[in-house]
Short mmCIF file of C-alpha atoms in Angstrom, two decimals:
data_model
loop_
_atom_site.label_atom_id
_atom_site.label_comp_id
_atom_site.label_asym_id
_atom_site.label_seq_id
_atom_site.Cartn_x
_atom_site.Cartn_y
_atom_site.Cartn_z
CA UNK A 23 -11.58 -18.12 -15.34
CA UNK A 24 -11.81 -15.49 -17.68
CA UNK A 25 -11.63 -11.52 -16.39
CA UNK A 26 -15.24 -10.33 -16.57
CA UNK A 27 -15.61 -6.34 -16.26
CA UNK A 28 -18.05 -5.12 -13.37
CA UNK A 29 -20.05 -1.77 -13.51
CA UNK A 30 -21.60 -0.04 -10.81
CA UNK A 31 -23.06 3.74 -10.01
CA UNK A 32 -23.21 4.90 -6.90
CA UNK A 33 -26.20 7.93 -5.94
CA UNK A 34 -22.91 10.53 -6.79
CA UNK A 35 -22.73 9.61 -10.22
CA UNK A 36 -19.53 8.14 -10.11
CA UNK A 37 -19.28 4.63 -12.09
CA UNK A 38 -16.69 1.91 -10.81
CA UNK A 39 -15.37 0.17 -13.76
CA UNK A 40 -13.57 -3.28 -12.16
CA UNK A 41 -11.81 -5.64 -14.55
CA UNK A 42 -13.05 -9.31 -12.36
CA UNK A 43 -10.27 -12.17 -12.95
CA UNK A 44 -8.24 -11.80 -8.95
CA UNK A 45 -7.55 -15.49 -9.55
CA UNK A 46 -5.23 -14.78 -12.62
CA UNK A 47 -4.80 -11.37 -11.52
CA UNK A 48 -7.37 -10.25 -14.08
CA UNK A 49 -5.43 -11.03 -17.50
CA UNK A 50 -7.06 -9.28 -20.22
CA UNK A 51 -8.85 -11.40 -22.86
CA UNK A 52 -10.50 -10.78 -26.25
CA UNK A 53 -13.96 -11.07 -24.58
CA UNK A 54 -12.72 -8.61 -21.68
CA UNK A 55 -11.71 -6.26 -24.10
CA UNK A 56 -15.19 -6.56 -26.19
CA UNK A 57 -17.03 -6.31 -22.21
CA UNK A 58 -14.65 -3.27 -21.44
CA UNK A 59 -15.63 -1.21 -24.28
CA UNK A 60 -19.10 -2.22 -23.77
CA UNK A 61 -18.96 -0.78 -20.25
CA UNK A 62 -17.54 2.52 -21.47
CA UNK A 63 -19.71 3.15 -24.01
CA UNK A 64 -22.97 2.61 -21.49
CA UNK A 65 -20.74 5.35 -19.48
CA UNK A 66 -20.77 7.88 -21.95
CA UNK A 67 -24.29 7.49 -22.68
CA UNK A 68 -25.68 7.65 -19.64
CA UNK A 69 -25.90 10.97 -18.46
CA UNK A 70 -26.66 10.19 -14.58
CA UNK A 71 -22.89 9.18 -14.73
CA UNK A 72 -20.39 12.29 -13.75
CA UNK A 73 -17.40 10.41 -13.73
CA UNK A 74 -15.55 7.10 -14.28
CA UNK A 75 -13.04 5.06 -12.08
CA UNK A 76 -11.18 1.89 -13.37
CA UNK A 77 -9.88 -0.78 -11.51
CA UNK A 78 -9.10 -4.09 -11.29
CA UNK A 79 -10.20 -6.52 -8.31
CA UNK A 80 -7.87 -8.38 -5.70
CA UNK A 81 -4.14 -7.54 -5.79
CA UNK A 82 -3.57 -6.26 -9.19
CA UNK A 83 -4.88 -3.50 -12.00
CA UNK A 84 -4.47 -6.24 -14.55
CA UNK A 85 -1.34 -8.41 -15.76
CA UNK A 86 -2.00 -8.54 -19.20
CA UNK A 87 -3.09 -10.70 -21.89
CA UNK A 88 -3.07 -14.14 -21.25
CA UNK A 89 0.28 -15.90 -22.07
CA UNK A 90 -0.12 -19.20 -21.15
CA UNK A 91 0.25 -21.76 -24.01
CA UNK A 92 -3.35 -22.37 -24.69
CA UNK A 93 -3.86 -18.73 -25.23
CA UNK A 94 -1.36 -18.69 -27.69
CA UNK A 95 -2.08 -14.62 -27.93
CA UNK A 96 0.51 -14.23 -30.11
CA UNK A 97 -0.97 -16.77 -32.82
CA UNK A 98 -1.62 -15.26 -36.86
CA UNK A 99 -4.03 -12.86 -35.78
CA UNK A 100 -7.58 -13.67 -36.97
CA UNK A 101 -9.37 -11.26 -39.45
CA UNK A 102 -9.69 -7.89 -38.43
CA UNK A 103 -7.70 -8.11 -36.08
CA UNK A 104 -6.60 -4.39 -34.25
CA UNK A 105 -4.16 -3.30 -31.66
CA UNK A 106 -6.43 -1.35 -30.08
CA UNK A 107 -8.81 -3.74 -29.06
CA UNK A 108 -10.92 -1.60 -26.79
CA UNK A 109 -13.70 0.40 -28.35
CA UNK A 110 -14.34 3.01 -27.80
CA UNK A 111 -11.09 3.92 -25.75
CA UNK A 112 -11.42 5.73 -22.75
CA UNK A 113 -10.20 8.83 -24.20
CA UNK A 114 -13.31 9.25 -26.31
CA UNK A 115 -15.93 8.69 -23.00
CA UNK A 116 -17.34 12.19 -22.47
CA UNK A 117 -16.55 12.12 -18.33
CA UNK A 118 -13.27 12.11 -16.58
CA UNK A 119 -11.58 8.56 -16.57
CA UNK A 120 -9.55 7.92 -13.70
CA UNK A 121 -7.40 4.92 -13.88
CA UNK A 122 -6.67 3.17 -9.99
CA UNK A 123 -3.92 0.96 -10.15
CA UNK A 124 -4.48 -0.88 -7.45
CA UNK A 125 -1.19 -3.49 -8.03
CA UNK A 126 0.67 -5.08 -10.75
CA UNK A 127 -0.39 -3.40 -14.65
CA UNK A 128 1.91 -5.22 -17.32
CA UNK A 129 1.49 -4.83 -21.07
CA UNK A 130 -2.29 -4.02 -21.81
CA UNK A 131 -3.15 -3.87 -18.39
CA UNK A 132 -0.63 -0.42 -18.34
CA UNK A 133 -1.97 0.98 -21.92
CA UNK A 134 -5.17 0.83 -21.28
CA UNK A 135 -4.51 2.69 -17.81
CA UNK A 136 -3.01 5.22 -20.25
CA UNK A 137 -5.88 5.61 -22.25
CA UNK A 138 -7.41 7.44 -18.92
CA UNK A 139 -7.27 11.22 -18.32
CA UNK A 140 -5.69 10.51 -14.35
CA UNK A 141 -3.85 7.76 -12.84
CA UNK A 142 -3.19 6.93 -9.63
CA UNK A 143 -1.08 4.38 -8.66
CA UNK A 144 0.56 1.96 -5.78
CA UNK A 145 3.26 2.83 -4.59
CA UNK A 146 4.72 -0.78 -5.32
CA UNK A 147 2.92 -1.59 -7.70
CA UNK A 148 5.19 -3.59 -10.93
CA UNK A 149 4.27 -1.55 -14.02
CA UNK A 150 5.88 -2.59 -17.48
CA UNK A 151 4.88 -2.44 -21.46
CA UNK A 152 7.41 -5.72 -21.84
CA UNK A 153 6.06 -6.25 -25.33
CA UNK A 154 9.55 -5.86 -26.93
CA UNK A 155 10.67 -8.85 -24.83
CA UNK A 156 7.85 -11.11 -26.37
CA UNK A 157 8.49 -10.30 -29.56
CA UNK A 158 5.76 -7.43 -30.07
CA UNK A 159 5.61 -3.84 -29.78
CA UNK A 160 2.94 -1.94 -27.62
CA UNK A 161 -0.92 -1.39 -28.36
CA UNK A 162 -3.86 0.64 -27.55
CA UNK A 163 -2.15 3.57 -28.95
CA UNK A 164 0.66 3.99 -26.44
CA UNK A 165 3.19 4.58 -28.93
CA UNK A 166 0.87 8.25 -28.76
CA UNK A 167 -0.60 8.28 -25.23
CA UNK A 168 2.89 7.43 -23.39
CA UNK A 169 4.62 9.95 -25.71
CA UNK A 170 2.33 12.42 -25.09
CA UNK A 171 2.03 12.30 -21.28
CA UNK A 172 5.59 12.58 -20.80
CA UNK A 173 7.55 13.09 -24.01
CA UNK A 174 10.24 11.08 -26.32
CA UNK A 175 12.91 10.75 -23.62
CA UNK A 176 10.75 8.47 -20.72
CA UNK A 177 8.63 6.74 -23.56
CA UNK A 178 11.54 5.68 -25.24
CA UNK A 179 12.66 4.39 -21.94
CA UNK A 180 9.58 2.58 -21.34
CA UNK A 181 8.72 1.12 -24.96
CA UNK A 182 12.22 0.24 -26.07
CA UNK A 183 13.39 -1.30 -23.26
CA UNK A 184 10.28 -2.95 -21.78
CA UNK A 185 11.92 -3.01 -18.18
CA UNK A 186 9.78 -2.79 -15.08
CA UNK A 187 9.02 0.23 -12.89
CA UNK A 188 7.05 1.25 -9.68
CA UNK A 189 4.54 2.50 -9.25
CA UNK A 190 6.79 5.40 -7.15
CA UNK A 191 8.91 5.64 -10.18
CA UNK A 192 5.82 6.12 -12.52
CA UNK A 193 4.92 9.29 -10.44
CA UNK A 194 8.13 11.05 -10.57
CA UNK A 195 8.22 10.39 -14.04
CA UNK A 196 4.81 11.81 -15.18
CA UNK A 197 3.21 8.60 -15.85
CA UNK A 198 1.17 8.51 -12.95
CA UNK A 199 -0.36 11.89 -11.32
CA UNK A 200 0.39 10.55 -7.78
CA UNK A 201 1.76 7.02 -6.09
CA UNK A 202 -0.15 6.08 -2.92
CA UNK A 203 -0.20 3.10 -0.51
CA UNK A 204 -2.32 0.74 -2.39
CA UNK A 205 -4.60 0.28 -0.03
CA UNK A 206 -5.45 3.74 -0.55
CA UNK A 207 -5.55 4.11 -4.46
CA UNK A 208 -8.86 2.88 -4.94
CA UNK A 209 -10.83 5.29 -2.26
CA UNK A 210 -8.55 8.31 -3.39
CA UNK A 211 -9.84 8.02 -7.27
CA UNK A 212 -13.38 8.05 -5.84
CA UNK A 213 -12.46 10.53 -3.91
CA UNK A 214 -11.80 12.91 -6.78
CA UNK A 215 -14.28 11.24 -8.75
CA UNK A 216 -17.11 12.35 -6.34
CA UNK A 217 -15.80 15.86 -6.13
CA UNK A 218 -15.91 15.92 -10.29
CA UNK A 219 -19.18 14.21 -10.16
CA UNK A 220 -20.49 16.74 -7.59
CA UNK A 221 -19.02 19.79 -8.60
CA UNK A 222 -18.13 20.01 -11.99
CA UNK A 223 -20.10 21.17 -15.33
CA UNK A 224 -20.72 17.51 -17.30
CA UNK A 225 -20.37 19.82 -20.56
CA UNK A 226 -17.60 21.82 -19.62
CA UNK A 227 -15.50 18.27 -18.77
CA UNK A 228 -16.85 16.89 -22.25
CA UNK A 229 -15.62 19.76 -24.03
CA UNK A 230 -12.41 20.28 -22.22
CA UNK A 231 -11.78 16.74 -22.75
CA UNK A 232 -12.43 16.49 -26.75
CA UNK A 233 -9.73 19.79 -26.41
CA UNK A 234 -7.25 17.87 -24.76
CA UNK A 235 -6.68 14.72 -26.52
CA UNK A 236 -7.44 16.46 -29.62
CA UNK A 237 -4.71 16.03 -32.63
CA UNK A 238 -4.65 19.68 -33.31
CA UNK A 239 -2.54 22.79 -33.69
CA UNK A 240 -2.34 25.55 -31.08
CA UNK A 241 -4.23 28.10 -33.14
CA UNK A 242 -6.87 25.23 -34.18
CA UNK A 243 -7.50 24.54 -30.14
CA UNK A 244 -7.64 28.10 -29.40
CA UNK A 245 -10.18 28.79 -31.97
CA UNK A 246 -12.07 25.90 -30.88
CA UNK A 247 -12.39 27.33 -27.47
CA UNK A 248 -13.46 29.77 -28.44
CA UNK A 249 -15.99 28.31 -30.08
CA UNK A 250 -16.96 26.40 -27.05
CA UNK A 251 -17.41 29.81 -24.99
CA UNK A 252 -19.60 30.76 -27.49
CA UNK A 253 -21.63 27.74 -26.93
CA UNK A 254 -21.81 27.89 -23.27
CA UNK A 255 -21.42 31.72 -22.32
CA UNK A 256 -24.92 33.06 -21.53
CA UNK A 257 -26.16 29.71 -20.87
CA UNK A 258 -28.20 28.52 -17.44
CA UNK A 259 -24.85 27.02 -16.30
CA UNK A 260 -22.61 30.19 -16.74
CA UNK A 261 -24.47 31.63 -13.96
CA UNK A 262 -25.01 28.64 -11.88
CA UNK A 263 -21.11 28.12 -11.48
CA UNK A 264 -20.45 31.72 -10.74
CA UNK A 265 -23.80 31.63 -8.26
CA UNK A 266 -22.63 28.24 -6.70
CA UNK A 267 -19.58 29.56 -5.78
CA UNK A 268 -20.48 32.78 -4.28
CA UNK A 269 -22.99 30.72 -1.91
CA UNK A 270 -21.09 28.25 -1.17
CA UNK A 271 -23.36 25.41 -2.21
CA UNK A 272 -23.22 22.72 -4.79
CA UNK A 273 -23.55 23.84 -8.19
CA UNK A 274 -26.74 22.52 -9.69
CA UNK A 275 -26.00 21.93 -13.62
CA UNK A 276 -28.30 21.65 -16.29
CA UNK A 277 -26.39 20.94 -19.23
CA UNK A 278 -25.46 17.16 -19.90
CA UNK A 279 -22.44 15.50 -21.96
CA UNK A 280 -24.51 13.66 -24.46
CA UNK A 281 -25.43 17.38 -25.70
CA UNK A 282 -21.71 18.52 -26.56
CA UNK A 283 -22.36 15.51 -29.34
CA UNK A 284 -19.49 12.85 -31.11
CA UNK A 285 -20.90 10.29 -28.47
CA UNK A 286 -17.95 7.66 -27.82
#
């Protein structure tokens, strides 16, 4: 009953990421991770794709790894083994990556949701990185995603005392960008998906992107922007946005996200 990971495009150029295990409320798995980065990397690449929603089928976004006894996830770790098991992360896919959490997102099931550029979450849903209570410490690079969503104080609260949280709480603390019924998380990150998919540049997301999660200093990511202006001012698309918007139509884009290069 292992969680499989589903990917399907609709004719907006949004692609619906869903982690498939609803019997064991899609607990992540060494193959799910290898499936999951497969998925994201056919994302980036594929330049019909505009945007990216994750979620996770049935009740919950995903209740971690697997800690039954015959999992024994927590075994000596075979060779090469990483933290970060996911590759590429979602932070290097050249499109938005919105993160539904649709329920329950324990352990990996919340760092990977952090490795997304937007979440949106249940209202009720149980959130938790626990991993200090088993004897661990957090992966996928939360120890620098949490940190830098929302600073020392609330990831210290989070990662040192592994304690659970709402999905309500998660939104007033920054976590999450907004806590909905959960019947409703789901259509609301397609929702801004579409609109992204529809009405956004595909290069000017890329680059904005690679700025944002970049490791840099201020005066290094204002000089790249600059450099980026330089690459797209006086370009087809500088006048298409400007013309879209005066017309009130859809902006027709030429440039891609496989051309702003570093593919994921």
């Amino acid at each position: 009953m292992a969680t499989t990971v589903r990917v399907d495009v609709d004719s907006s150029g949004v692609a619906l990421i869903t982690l498939d295990g609803p019997e064991r409320l899609n607990a992540f798995s060494g193959d799910t991770a290898r499936q999951l980065g497969e998925a994201y990397r056919r994302c980036d690449a594929d330049d019909t794709v505009h945007a990216v929603v994750v979620t996770g089928a049935g009740r919950a976004f995903c209740a971690g790894a697997d800690m039954t006894a015959q999992a024994a996830v927590f075994d000596s770790p075979a060779e090469g083994f990483s933290a970060s098991p996911v590759q590429p992360p979602a932070w290097r896919v050249r499109k938005l990556v919105i993160a539904a959490v649709n329920g329950p997102a324990i352990g990996i099931g919340l760092t990977l949701a952090l490795q997304c550029d937007v979440r949106l979450v249940a209202e009720d849903a149980k959130l938790a990185i626990p991993q200090v209570r088993r004897g661990m410490v957090g992966d996928c690079a939360v120890h620098y995603t949490l940190k830098r969503a929302v600073g020392l104080a609330v990831a210290a609260d989070v990662l040192l005392t592994g304690r659970t949280f709402s999905g309500s709480e998660a939104a007033a603390l920054g976590i999450a960008s907004r806590a909905l019924p959960a019947g409703d998380v789901l259509s609301a990150a397609m929702e801004l998906a579409r609109d992204v998919a529809v009405n956004a540049n595909p290069a000017s997301v890329a680059y904005s992107k690679r700025l944002l999660w970049a490791e840099e200093t201020i005066d290094a990511v204002a000089a790249q922007e600059t450099r980026v202006h330089l690459t797209l001012m006086g370009g087809p698309d500088a006048a298409e946005g400007p013309a879209a918007w005066r017309e009130s139509r859809p902006p027709v884009w030429r440039s891609t996200a496989s051309e702003t290069g570093d593919p994921a």
